[in-house]
PDB file of C-alpha atoms in Angstrom:
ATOM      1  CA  UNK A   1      50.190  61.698  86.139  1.00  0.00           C
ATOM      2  CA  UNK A   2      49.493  65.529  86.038  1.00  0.00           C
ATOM      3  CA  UNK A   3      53.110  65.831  85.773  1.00  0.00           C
ATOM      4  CA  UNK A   4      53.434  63.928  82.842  1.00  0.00           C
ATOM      5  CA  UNK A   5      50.471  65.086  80.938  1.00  0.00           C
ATOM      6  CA  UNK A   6      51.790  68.832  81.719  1.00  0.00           C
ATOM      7  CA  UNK A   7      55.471  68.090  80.541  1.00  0.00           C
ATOM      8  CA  UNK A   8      53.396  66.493  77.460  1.00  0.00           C
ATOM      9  CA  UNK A   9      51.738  69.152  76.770  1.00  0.00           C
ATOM     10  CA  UNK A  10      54.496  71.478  76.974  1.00  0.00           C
ATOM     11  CA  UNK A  11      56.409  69.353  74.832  1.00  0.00           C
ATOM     12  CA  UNK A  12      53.392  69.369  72.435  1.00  0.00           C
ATOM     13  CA  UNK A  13      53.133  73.264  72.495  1.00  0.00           C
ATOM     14  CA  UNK A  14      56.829  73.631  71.989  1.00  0.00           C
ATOM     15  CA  UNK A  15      56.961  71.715  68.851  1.00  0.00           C
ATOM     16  CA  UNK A  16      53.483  73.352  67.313  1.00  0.00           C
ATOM     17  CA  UNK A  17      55.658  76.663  67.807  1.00  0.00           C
ATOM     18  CA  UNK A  18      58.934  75.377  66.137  1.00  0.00           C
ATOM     19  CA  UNK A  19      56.707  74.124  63.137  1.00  0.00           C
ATOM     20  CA  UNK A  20      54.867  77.500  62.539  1.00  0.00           C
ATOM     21  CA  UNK A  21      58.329  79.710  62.949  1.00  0.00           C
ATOM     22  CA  UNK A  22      59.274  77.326  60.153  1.00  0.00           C
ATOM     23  CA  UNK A  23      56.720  77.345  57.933  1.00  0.00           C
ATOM     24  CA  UNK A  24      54.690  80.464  58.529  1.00  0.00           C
ATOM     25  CA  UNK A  25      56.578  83.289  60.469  1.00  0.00           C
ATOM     26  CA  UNK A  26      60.247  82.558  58.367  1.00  0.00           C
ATOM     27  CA  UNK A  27      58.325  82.500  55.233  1.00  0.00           C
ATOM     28  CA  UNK A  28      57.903  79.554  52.940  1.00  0.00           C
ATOM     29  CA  UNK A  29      61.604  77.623  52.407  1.00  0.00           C
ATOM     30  CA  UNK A  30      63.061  80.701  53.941  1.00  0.00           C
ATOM     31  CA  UNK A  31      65.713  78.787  55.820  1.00  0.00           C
ATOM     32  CA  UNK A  32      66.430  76.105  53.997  1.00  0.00           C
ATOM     33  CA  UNK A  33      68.591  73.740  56.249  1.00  0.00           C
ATOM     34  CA  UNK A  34      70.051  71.913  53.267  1.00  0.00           C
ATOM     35  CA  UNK A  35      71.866  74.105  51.612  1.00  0.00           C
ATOM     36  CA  UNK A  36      75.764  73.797  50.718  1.00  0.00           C
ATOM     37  CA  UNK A  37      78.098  74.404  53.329  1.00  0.00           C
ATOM     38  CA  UNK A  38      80.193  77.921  52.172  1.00  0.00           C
ATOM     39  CA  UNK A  39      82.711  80.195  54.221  1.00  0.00           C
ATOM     40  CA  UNK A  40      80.663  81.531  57.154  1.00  0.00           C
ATOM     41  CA  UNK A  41      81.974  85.301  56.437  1.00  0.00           C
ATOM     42  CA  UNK A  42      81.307  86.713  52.553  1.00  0.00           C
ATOM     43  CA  UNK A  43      82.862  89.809  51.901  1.00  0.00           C
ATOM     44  CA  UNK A  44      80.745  90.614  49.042  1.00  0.00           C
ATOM     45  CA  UNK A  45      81.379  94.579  49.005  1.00  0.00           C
ATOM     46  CA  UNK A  46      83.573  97.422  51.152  1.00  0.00           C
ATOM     47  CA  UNK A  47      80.785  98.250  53.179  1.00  0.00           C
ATOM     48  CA  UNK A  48      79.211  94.876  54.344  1.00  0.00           C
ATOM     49  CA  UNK A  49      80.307  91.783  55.536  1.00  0.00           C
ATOM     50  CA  UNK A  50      77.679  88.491  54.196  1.00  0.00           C
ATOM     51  CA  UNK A  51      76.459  85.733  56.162  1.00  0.00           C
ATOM     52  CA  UNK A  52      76.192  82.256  53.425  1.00  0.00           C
ATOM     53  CA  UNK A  53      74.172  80.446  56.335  1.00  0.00           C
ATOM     54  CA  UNK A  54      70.804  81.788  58.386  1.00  0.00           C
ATOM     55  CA  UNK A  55      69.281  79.205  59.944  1.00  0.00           C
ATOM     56  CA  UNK A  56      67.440  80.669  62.886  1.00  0.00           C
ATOM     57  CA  UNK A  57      65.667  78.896  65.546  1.00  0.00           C
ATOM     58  CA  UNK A  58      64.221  80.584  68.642  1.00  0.00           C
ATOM     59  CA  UNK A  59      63.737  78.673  71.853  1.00  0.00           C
ATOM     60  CA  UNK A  60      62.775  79.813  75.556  1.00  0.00           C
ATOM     61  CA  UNK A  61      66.100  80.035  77.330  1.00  0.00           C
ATOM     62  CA  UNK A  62      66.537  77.494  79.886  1.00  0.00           C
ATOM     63  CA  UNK A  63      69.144  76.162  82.184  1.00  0.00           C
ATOM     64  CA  UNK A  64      70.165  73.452  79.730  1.00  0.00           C
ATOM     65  CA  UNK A  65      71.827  76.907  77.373  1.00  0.00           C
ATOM     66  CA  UNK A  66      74.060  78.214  79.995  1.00  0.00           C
ATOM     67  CA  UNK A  67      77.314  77.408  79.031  1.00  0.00           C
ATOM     68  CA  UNK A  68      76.777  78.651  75.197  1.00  0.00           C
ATOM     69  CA  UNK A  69      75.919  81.970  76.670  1.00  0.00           C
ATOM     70  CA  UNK A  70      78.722  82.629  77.246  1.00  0.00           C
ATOM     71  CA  UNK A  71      79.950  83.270  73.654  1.00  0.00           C
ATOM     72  CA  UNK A  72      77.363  86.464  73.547  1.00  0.00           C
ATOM     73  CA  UNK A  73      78.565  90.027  73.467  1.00  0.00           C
ATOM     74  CA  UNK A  74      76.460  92.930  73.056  1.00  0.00           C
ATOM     75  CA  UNK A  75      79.544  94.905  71.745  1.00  0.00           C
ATOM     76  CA  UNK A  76      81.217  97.946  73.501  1.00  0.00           C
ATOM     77  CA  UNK A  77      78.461 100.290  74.677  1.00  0.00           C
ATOM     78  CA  UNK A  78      76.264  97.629  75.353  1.00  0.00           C
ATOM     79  CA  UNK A  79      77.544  95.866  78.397  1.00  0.00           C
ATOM     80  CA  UNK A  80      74.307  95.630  80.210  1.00  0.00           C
ATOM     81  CA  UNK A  81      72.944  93.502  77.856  1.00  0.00           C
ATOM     82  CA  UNK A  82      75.598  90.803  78.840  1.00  0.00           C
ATOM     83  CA  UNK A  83      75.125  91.591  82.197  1.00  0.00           C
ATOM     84  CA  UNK A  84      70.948  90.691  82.298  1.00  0.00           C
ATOM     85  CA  UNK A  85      71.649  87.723  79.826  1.00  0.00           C
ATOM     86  CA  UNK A  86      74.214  85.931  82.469  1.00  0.00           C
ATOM     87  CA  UNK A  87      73.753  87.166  85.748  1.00  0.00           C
ATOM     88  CA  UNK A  88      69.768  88.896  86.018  1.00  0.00           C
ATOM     89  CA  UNK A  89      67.754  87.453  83.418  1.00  0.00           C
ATOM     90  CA  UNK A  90      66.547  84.243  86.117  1.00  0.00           C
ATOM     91  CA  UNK A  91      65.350  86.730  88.635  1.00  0.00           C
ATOM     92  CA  UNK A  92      63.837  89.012  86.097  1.00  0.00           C
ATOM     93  CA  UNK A  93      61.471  85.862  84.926  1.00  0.00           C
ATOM     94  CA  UNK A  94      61.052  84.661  88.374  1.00  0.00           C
ATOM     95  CA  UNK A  95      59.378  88.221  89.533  1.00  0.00           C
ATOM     96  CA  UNK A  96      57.158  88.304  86.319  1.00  0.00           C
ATOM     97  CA  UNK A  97      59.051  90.959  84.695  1.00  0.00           C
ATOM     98  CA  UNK A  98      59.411  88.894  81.546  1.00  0.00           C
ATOM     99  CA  UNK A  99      60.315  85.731  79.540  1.00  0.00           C
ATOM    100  CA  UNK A 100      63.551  85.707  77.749  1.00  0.00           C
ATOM    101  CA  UNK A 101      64.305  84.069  74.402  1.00  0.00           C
ATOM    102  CA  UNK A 102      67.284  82.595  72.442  1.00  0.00           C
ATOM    103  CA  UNK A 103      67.684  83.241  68.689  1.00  0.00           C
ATOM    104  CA  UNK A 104      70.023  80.360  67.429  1.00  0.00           C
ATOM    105  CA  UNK A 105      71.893  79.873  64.171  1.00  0.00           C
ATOM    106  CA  UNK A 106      71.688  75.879  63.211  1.00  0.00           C
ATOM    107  CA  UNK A 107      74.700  75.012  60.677  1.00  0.00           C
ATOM    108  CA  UNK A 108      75.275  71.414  59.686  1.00  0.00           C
ATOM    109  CA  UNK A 109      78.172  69.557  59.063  1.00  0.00           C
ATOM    110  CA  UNK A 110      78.862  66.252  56.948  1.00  0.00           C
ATOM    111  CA  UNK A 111      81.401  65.566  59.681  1.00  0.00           C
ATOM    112  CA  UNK A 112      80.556  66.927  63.140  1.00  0.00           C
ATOM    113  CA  UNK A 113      77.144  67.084  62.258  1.00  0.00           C
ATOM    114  CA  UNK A 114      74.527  70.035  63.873  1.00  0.00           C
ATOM    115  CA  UNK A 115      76.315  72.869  65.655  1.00  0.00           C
ATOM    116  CA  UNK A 116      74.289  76.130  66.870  1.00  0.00           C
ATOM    117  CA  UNK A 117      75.731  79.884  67.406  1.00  0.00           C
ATOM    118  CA  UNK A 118      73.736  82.064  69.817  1.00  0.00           C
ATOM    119  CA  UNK A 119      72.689  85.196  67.300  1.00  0.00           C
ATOM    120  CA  UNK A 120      70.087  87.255  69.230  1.00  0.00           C
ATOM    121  CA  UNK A 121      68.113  87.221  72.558  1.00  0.00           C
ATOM    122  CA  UNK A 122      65.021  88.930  73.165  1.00  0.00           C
ATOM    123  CA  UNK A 123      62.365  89.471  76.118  1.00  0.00           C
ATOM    124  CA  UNK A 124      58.766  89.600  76.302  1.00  0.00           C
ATOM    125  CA  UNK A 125      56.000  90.699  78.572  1.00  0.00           C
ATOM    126  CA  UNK A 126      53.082  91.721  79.051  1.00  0.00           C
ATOM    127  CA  UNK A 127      51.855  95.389  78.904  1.00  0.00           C
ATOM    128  CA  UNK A 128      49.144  98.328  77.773  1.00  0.00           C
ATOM    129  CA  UNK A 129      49.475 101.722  76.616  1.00  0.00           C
ATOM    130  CA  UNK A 130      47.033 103.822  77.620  1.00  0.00           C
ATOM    131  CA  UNK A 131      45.150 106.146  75.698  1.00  0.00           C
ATOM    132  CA  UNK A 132      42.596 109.255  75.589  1.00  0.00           C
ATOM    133  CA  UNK A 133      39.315 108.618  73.586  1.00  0.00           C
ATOM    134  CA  UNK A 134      38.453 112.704  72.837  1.00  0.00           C
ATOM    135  CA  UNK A 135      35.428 113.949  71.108  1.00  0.00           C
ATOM    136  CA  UNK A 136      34.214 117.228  71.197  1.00  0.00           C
ATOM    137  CA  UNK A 137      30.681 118.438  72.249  1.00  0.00           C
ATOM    138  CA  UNK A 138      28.267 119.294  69.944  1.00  0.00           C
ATOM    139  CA  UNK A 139      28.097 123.479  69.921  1.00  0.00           C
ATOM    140  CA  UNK A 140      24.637 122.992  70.937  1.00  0.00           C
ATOM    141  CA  UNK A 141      25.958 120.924  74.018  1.00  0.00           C
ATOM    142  CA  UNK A 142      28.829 123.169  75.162  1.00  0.00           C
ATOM    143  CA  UNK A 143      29.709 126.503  73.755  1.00  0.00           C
ATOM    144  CA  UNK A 144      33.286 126.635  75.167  1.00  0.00           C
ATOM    145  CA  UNK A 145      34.778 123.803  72.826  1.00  0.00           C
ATOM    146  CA  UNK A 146      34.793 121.429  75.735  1.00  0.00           C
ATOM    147  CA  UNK A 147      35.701 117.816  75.069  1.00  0.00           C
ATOM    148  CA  UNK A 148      34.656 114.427  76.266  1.00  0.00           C
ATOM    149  CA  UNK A 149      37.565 112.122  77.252  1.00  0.00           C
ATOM    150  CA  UNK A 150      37.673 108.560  78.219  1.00  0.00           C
ATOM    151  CA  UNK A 151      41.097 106.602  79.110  1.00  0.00           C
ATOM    152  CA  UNK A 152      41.354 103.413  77.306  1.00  0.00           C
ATOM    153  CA  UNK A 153      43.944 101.314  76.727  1.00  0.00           C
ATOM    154  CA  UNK A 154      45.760  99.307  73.605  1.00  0.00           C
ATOM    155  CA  UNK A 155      47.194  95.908  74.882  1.00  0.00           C
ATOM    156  CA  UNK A 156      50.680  95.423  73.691  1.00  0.00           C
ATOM    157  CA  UNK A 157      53.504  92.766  73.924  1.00  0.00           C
ATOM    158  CA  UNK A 158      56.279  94.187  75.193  1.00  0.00           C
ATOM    159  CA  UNK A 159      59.628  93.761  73.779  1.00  0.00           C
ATOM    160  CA  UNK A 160      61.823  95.007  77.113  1.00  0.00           C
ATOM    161  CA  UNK A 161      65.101  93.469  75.401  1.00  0.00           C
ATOM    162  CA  UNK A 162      66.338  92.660  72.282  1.00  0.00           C
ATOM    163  CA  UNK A 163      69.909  92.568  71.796  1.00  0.00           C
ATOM    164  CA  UNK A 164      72.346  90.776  68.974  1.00  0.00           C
ATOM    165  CA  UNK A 165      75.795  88.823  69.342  1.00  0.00           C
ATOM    166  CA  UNK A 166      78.465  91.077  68.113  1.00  0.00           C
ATOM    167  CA  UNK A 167      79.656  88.864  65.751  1.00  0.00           C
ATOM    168  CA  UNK A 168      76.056  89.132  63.961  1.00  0.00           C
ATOM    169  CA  UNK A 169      75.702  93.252  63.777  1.00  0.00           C
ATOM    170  CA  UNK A 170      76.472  94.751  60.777  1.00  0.00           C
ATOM    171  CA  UNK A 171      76.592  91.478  59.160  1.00  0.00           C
ATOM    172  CA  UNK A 172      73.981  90.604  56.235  1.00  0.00           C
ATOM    173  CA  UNK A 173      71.835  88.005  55.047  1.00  0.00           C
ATOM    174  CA  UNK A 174      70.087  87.522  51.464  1.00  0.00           C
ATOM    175  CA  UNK A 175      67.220  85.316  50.792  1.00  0.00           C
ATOM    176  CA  UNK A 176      65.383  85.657  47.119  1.00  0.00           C
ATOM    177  CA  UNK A 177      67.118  89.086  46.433  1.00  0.00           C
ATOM    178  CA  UNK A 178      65.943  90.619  49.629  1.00  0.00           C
ATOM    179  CA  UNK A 179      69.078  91.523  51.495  1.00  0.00           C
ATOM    180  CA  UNK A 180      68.630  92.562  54.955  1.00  0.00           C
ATOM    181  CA  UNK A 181      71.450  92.727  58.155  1.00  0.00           C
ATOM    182  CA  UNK A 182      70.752  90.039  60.509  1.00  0.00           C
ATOM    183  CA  UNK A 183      69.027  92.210  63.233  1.00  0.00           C
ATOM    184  CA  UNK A 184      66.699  93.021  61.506  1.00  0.00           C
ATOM    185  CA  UNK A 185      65.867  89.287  60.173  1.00  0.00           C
ATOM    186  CA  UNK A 186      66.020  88.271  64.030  1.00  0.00           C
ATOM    187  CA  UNK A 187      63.436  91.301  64.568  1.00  0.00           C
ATOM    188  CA  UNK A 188      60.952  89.719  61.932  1.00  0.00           C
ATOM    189  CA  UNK A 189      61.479  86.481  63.441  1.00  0.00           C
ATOM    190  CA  UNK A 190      60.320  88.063  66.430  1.00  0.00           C
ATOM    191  CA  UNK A 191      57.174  89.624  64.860  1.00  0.00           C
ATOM    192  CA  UNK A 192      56.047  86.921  63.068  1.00  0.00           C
ATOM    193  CA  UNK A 193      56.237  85.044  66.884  1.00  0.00           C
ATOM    194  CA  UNK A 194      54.217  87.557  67.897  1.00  0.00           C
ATOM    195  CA  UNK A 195      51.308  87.341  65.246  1.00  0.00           C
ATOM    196  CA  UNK A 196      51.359  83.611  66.210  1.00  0.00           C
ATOM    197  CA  UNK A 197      51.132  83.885  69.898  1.00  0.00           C
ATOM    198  CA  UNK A 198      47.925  86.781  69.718  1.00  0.00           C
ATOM    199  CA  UNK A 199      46.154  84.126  67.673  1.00  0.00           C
ATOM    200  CA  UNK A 200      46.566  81.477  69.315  1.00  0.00           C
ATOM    201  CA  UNK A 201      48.178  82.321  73.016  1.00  0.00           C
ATOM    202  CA  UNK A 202      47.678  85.550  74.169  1.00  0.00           C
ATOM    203  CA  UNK A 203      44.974  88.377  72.728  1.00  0.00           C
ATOM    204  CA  UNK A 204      47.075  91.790  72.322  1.00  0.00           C
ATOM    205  CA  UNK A 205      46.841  94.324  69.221  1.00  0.00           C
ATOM    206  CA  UNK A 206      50.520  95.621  68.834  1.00  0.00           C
ATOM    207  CA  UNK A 207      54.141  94.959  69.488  1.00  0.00           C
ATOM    208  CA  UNK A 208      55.602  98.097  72.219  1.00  0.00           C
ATOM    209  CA  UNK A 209      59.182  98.992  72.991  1.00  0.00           C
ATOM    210  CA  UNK A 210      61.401 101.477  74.415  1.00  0.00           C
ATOM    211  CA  UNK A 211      64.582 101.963  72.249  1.00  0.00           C
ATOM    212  CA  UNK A 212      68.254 103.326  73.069  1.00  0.00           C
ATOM    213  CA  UNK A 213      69.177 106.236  71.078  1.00  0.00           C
ATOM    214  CA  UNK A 214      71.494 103.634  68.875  1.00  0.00           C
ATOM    215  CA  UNK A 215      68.526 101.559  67.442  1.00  0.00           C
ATOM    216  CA  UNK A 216      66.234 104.074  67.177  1.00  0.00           C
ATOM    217  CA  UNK A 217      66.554 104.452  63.150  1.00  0.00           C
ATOM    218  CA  UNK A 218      66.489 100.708  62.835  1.00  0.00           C
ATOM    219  CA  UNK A 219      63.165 100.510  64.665  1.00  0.00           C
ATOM    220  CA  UNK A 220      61.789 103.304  62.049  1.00  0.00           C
ATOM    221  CA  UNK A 221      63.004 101.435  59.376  1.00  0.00           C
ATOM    222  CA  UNK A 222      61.672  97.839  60.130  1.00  0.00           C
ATOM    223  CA  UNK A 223      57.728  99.427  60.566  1.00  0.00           C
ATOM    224  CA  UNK A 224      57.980 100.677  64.305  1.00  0.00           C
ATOM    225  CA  UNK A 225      56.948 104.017  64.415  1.00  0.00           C
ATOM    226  CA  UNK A 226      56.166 106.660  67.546  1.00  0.00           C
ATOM    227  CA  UNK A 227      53.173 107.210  69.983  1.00  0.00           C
ATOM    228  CA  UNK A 228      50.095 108.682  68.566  1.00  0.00           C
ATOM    229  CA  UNK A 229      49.619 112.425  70.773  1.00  0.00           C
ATOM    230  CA  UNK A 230      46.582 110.883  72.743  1.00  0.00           C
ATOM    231  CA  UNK A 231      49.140 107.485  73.514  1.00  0.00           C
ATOM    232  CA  UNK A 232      50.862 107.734  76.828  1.00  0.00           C
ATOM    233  CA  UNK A 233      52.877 105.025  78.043  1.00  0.00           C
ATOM    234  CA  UNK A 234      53.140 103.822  81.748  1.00  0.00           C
ATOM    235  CA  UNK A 235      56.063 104.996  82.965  1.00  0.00           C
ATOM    236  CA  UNK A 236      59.282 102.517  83.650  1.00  0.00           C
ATOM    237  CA  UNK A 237      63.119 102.666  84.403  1.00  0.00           C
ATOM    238  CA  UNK A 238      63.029 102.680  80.611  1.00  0.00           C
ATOM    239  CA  UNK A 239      61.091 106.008  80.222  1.00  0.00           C
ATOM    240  CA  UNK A 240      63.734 108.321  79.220  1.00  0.00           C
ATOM    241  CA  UNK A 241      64.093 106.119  75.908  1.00  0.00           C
ATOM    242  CA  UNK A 242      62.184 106.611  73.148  1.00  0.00           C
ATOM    243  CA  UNK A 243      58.821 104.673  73.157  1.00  0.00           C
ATOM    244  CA  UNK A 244      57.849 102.621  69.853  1.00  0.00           C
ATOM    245  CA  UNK A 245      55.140 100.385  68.550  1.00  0.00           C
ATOM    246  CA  UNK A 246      54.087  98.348  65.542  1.00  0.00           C
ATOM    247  CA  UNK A 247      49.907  97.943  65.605  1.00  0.00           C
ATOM    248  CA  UNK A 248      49.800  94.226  64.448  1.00  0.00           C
ATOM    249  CA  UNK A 249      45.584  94.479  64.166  1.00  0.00           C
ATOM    250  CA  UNK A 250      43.627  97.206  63.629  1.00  0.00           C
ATOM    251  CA  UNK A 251      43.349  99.657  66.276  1.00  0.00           C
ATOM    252  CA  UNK A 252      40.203 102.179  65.973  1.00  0.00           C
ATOM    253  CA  UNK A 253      41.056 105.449  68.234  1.00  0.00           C
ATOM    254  CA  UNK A 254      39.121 108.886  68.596  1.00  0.00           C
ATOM    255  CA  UNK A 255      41.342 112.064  68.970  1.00  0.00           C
ATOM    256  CA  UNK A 256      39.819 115.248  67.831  1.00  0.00           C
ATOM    257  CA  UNK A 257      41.786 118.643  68.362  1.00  0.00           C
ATOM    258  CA  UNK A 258      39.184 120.992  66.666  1.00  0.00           C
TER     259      UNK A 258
END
């Protein structure tokens, strides 16, 4: 009986997720699953290649995906994202490291009906930066400009991976004139999880990542931006990357210098 009440739940959770992705974190209509079937590739310019169909769905990857990970590639450079997808990515979950996620891309089909096209992964976990809360004496406390300093810290979800099928980079998507590649649509996806999970799962105040050189100016340009000076994070195999975060509430810190 627990068993089944658990599986229900889970079941129940699952589908209150799917429903919000839909209708709050994709944006009203944003994926609308009826339109017209078109060429999947849209050369619309030199410089881009256009996706006609974005239908994303994100789902926690399980055993029953295995064999349609196997169409993901990372792209040269980026081999060891194919290697934690297919080989690490059980033990890395099973330690407590973090959860791992599938981005899909649902098409339909008069004839064969649904098919789905792995676009994206990403991995989550939790995490805190810590900080320095600094104020300086009063000059009648201290006359040698001492400070008072407290370490806090900001709780964060932690994006450890985030990585995109080749066939997906450098490939764009337009929705109501906005026209954005599809990374960086999988990345609000991702987001707009986020703000749904620290209001109804788990309390954090910001989104944290450490990003290869590569991604660094895609990061910057979809609202991530670096550490505040009193903002140190823990160090990690990942600490010769560049840290990042996105504050997703508001975050009240004291740092004064003079």
């Amino acid at each position: 009986n627990r068993l089944i009440k658990y599986l229900l739940f889970v079941g129940a959770i699952k589908r209150s997720l799917k429903k919000y992705l839909i209708m709050e974190s994709l944006q009203k209509n944003l994926w609308n699953l009826a339109r017209k079937r078109g060429d999947y590739l849209l050369e619309k310019n030199s410089r881009h290649q256009y996706i006609n169909e974005f239908n994303p769905d994100i789902t926690v990857l399980d055993t029953d995906y295995r064999e349609d990970l196997t169409d993901f590639d990372a792209g040269i450079g980026n081999e060891n994202f194919n290697v934690f997808l297919k080989k690490d990515v059980d033990e890395y979950r099973n330690e407590g490291n973090g959860v791992t996620y599938i981005i899909w891309n649902i098409t339909y089909d008069e004839i064969i009906g649904e098919t789905k096209d792995i676009v994206a992964y990403f991995t989550l976990a939790a995490n805190a930066i810590p900080d320095i809360d600094r104020i300086k004496y009063e000059k009648e406390t201290s006359e040698s400009g001492e400070y008072d300093e407290e370490n806090w810290g900001v709780p964060v979800l932690e994006i450890r991976m985030f990585a995109v099928n080749d066939k997906y980079q450098d490939v764009f998507y337009t929705y109501e004139e906005r026209e954005l590649p599809v990374a960086a649509w999988c990345l609000l996806a991702i987001v707009n999880y986020a703000n749904y999970m620290l209001n109804f799962v788990l309390g954090f105040k910001a989104l944290f990542l450490h990003s290869v050189p590569d991604a660094e100016l895609f990061y910057l340009k979809n609202g991530f931006q670096d550490m505040r000076i009193n903002m140190q994070p823990f160090a990690n195999v990942d600490s010769d990357m560049r840290p990042m975060w996105l504050p997703l509430k508001d975050i009240h810190m004291n740092y004064e210098t003079e």
